[in-house]
Short mmCIF file of C-alpha atoms in Angstrom, two decimals:
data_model
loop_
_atom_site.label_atom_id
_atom_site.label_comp_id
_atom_site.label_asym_id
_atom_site.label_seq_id
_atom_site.Cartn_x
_atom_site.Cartn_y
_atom_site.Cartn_z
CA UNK B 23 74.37 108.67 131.27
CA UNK B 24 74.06 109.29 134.82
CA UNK B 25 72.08 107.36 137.25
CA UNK B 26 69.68 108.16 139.95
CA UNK B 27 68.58 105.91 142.77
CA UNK B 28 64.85 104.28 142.80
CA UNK B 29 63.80 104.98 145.65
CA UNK B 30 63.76 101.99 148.65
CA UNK B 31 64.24 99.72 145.77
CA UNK B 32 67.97 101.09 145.55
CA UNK B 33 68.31 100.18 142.36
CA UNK B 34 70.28 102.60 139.91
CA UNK B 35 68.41 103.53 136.97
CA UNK B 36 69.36 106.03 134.19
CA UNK B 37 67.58 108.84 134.98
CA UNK B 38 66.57 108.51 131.10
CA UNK B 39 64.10 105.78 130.74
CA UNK B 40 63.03 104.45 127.01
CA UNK B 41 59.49 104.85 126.87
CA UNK B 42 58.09 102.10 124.68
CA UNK B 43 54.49 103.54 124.41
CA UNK B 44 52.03 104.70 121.85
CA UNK B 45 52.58 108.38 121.16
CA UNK B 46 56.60 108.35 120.30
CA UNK B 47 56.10 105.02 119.41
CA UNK B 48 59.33 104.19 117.70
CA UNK B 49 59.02 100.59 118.94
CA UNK B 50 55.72 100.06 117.88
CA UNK B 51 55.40 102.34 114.42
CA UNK B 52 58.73 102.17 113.01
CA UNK B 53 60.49 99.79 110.71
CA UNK B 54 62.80 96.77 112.15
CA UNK B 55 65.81 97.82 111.22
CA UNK B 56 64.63 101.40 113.02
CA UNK B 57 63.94 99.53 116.15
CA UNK B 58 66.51 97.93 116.72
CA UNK B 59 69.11 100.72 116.30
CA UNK B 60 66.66 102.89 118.81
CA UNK B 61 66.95 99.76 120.99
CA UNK B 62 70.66 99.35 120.86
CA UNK B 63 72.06 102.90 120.45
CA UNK B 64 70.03 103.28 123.52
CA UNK B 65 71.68 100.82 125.54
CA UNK B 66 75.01 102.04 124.54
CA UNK B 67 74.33 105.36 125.56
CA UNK B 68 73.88 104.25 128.95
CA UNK B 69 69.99 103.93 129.09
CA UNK B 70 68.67 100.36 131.58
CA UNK B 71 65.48 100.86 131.61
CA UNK B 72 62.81 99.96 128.72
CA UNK B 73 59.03 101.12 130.33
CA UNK B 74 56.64 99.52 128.49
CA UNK B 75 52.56 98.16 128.74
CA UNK B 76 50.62 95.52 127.38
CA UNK B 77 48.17 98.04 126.31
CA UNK B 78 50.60 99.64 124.22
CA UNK B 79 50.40 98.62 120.31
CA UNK B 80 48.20 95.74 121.77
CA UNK B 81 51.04 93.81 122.70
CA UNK B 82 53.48 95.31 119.92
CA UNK B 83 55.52 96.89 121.53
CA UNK B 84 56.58 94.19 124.59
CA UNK B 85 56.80 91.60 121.50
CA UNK B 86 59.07 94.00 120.04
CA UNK B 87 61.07 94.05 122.88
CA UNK B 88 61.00 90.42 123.48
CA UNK B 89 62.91 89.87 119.77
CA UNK B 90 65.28 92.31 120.53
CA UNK B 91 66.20 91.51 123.86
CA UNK B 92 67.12 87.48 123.03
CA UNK B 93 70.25 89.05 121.09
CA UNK B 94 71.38 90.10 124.13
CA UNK B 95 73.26 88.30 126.84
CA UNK B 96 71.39 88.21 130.35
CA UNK B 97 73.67 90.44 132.07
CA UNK B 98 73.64 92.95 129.26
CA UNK B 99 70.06 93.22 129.11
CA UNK B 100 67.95 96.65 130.38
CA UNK B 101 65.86 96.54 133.37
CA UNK B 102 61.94 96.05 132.01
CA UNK B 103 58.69 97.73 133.69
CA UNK B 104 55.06 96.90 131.88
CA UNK B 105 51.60 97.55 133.12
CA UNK B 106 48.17 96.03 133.07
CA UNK B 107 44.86 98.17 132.67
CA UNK B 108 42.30 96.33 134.46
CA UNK B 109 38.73 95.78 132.63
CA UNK B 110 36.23 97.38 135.98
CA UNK B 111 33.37 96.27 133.62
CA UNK B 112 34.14 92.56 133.39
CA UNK B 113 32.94 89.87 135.69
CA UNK B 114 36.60 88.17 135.91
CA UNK B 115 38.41 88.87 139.39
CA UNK B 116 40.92 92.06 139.86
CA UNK B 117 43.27 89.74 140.90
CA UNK B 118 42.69 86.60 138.24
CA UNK B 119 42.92 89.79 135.23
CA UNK B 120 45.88 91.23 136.86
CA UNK B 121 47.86 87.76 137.01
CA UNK B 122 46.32 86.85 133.29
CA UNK B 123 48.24 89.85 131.95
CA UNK B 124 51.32 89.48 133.32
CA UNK B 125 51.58 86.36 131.98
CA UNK B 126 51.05 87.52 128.64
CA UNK B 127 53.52 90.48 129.27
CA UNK B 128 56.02 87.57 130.39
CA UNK B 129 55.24 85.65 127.06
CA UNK B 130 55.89 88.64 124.57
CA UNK B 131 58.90 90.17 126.62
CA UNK B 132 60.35 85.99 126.10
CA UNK B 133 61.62 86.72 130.22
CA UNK B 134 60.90 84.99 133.31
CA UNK B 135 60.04 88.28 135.28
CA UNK B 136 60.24 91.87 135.04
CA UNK B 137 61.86 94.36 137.43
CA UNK B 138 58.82 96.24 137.86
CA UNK B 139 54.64 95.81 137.43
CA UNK B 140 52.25 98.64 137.46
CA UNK B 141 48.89 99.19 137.68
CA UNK B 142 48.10 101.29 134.73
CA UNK B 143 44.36 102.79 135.63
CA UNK B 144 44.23 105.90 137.14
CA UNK B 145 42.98 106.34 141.32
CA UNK B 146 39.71 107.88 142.31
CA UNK B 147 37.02 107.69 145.18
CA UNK B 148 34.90 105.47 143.19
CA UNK B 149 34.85 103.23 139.75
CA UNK B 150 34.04 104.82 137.10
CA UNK B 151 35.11 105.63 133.38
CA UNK B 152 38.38 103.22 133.74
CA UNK B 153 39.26 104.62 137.25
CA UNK B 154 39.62 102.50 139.84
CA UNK B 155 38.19 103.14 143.28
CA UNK B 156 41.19 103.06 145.70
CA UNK B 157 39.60 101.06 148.20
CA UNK B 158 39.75 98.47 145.83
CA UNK B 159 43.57 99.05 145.22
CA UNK B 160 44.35 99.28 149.21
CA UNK B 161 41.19 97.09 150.79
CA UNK B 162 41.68 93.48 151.74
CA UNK B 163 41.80 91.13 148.61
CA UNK B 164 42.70 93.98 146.78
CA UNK B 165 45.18 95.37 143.68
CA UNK B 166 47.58 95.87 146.28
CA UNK B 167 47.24 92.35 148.06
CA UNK B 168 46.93 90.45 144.24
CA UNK B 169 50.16 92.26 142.87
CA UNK B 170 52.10 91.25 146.10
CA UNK B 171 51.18 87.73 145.48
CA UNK B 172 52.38 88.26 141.49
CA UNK B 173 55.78 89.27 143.44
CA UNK B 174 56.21 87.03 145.95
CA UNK B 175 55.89 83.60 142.91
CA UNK B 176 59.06 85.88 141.25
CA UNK B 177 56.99 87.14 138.56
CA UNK B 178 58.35 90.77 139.44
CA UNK B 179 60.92 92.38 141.56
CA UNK B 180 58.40 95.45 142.80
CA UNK B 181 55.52 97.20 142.39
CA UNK B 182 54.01 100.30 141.40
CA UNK B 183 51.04 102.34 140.26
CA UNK B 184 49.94 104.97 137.89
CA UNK B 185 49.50 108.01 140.07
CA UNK B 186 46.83 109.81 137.72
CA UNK B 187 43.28 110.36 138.35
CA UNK B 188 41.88 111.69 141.77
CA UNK B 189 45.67 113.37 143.18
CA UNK B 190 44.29 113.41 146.88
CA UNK B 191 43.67 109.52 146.45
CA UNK B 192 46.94 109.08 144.90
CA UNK B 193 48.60 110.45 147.34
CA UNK B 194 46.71 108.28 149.66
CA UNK B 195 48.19 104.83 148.01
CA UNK B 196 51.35 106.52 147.83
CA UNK B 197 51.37 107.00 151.72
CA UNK B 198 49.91 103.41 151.91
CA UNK B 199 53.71 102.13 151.57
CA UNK B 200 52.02 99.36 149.44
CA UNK B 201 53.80 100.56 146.21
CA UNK B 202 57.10 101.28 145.08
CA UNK B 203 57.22 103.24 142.70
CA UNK B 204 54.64 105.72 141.04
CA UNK B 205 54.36 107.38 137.45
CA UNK B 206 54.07 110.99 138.20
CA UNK B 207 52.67 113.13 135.43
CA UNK B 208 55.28 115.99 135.40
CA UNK B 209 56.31 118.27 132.73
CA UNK B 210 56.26 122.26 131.97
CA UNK B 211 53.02 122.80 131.58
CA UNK B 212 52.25 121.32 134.54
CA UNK B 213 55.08 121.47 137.46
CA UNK B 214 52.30 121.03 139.94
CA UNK B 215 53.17 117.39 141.35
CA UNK B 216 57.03 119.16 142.70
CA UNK B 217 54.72 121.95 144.76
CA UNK B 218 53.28 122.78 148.01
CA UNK B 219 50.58 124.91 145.94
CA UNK B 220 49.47 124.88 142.57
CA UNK B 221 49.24 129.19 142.64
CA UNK B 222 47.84 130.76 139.65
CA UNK B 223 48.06 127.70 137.43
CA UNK B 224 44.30 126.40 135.43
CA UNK B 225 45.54 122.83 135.41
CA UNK B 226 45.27 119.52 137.56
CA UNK B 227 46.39 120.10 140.44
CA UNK B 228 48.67 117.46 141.55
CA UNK B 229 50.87 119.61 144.24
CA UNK B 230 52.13 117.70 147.29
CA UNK B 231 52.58 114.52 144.94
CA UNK B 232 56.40 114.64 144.81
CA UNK B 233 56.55 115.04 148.60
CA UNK B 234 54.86 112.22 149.51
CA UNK B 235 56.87 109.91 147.15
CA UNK B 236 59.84 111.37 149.08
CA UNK B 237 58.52 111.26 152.70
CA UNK B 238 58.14 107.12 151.70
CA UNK B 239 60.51 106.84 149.89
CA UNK B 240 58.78 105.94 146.22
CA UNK B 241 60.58 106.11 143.36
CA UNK B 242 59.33 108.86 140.78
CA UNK B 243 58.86 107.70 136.96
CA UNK B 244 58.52 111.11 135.41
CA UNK B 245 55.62 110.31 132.45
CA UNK B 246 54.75 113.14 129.77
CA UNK B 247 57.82 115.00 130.00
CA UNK B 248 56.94 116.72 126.45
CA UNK B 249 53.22 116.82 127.12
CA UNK B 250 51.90 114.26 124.49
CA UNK B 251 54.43 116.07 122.12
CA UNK B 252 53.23 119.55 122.49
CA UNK B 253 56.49 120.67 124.02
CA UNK B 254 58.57 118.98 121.40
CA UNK B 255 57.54 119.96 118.42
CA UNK B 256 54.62 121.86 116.49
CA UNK B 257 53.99 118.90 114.27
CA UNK B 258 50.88 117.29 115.15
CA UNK B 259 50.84 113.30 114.10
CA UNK B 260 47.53 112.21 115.31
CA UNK B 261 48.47 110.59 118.48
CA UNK B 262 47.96 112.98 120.68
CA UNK B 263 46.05 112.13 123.44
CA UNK B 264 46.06 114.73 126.24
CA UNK B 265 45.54 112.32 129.64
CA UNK B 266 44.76 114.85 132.27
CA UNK B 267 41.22 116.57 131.90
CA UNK B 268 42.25 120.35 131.47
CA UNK B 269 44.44 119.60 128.68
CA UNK B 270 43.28 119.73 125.04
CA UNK B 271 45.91 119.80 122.37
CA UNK B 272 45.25 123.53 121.21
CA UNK B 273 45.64 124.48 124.78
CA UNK B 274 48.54 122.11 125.41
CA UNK B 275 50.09 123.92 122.43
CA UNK B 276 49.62 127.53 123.65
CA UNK B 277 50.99 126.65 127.20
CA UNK B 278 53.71 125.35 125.09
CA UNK B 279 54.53 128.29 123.26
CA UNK B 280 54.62 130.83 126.62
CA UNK B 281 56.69 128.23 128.79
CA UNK B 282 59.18 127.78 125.82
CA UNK B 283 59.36 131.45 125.08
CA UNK B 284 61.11 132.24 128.14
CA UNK B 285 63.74 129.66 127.71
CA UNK B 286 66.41 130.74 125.73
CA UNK B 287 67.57 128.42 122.62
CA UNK B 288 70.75 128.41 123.96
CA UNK B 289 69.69 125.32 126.38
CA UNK B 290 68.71 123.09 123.54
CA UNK B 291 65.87 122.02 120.79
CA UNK B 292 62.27 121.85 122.50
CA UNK B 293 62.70 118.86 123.58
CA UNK B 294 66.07 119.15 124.73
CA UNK B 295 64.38 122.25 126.77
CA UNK B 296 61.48 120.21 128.36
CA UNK B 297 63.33 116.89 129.02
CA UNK B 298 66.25 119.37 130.90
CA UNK B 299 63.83 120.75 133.00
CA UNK B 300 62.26 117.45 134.27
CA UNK B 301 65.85 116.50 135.34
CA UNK B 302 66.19 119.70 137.42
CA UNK B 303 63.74 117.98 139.92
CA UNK B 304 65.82 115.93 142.59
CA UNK B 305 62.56 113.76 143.60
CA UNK B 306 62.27 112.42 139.77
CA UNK B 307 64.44 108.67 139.38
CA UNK B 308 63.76 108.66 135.57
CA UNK B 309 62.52 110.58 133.05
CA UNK B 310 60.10 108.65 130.81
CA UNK B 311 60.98 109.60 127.09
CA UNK B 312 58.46 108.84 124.19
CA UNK B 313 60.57 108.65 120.80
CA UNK B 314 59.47 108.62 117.09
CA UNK B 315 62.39 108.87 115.03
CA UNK B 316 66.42 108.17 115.80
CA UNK B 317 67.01 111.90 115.70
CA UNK B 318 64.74 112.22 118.82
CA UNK B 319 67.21 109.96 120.69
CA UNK B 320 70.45 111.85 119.81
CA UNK B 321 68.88 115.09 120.82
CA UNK B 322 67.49 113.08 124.65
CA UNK B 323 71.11 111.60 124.64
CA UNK B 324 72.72 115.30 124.15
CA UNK B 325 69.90 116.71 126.78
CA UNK B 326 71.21 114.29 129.45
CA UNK B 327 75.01 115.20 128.99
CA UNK B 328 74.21 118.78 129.11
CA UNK B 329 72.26 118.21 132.30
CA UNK B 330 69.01 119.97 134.45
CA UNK B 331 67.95 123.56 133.16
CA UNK B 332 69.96 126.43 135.50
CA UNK B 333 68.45 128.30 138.06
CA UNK B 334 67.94 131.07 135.96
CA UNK B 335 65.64 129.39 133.30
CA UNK B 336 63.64 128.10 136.08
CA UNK B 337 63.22 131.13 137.55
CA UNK B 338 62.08 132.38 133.96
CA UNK B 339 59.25 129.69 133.72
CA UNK B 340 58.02 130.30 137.29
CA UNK B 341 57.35 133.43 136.14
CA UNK B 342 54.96 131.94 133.24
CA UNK B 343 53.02 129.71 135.95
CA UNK B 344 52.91 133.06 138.13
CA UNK B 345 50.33 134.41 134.81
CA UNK B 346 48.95 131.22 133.86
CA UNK B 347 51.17 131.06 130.83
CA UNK B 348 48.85 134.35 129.65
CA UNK B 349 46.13 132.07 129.95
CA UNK B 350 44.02 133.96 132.63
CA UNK B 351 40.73 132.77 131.59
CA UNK B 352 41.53 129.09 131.38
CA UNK B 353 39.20 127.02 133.69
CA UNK B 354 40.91 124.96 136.64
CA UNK B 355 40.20 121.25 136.72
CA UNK B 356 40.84 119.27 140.01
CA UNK B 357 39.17 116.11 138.10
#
């Protein structure tokens, strides 16, 4: 497994990361004994980094981290990011909710601190519909400010942020130099964060994102590298849940079919295909892998030792974005 640098952190991190959320979910859904050879045939392959959130499972899967970790000896154990989702409706203090949850992280990961916390709501100009206004993440007394006092009592090495929601504000609290690190929705269907433009593409538009982590010097987390699962696989489970506002699942799944069309077999399953191509950007530390079944991690373990998509097969799905993956009358959405 080869390693990529996080950004001013330095840290080394696999540039696969073993996503412990929802929609793969092997943490959360599957049986013990199924956890805990995901868990370990992980870790022998390499991967040290576990990304997980308190949201996720409601609690389930950090407490199903926190069992399988204590088999493991300290300086054999992966690197551990989790999140909190603040609640913009409640009367308690950013700051007191913020501290509240990673203390409850701490309990059901059974550690003393985690390398990395995140602010899981998305950025926007205002509050609103679980977004969070991003004066209130940079402004005085703010996210920012609470999560730096989190750091500084040793609760957590760094910091970062989920860079969804308005991309001109994220971009904003990425050039803050508050943050570390940001989760950067990147994938196939929508390469936007790694360009200048966005061109021809109908989708959020998050170009210029991937330059401005690189300009400071934030580390990338590459979320949704198989699109909620649309570029993996044509079986729908029910936990799809499309996070960007142009994306439904039926059009998720025709994007899908056009960017995977053009991509020979010959580089690997569909997921082999979409994971390949999110490691053929230089600005990404880790790719974020969701993960339902053990099968799932021998084909992301053979994807990694086969390494990025060539030059040509990019050039193939450029092509796609160039017609809108066929999709000319598909709306844009800057939401």
């Amino acid at each position: 497994m080869r390693t990529r640098r996080f950004g001013r952190t330095g840290i080394q991190i696999s540039e696969v990361v073993f996503g412990a959320g929802w929609v793969g979910g092997i943490l959360i859904h599957q049986d013990n004994d199924t956890k805990h050879q995901a868990f370990h045939r992980a870790l022998e392959a390499g991967i040290n980094w576990i990304d997980t959130a308190a949201d996720y499972g409601k609690g389930e899967s950090e407490r199903t981290i926190g069992s399988l970790m204590e088999s493991l000896p300290t300086d054999a154990r992966p690197r551990i990011s989790t999140k909190a989702r603040l609640d913009l409706t409640s009367s308690e203090a950013l700051a007191d909710q913020l501290r509240r949850s990673m203390e409850q992280s701490l309990e059901r990961l059974r550690v003393d601190k985690v390398t990395l916390f995140q602010l899981h709501n998305p950025i926007a100009a205002e509050n609103g519909g679980g977004r969070i206004a991003v004066d209130a993440v940079l402004g005085a007394g703010g996210v920012a400010d609470a999560l730096d006092r989190i750091r500084e009592d040793g609760l957590c090495d760094h910091i970062g942020f989920t860079a969804l929601g308005d991309p001109a504000c994220c971009i904003q609290v990425v050039e803050s130099g508050r943050f570390d690190s940001a989760q950067v929705y990147f994938n196939m269907l929508n390469p936007t964060a790694a360009l200048a433009e966005r061109g021809n593409l109908a989708v959020q538009d998050f170009s210029g994102l991937l330059a401005a982590c690189a300009r400071t010097d934030v580390a990338v987390m590459n979320i949704r590298v198989f699109a909620g699962g649309a570029l993996a696989s044509d079986v729908r489970h029910g936990r799809e849940a499309p996070i960007t506002p142009d994306g439904t699942v039926e059009v998720e799944a025709k994007r899908a079919k056009a960017a995977l069309a053009v991509i020979d077999e010959q580089h690997g399953t569909r997921a082999q295909r979409a994971l390949r191509f999110a490691l053929a950007e230089p600005r990404v530390s880790g790719a974020v892998v969701g993960l339902a079944e053990l099968s799932h991690l021998e084909e992301v373990l053979q994807a990694a030792e086969n390494g990025p998509l060539p030059e040509s097969a990019l050039a193939a799905l450029r092509g796609v974005w160039d017609r809108n993956f066929g999709l000319a009358s598909a709306p844009r959405s800057d939401g």
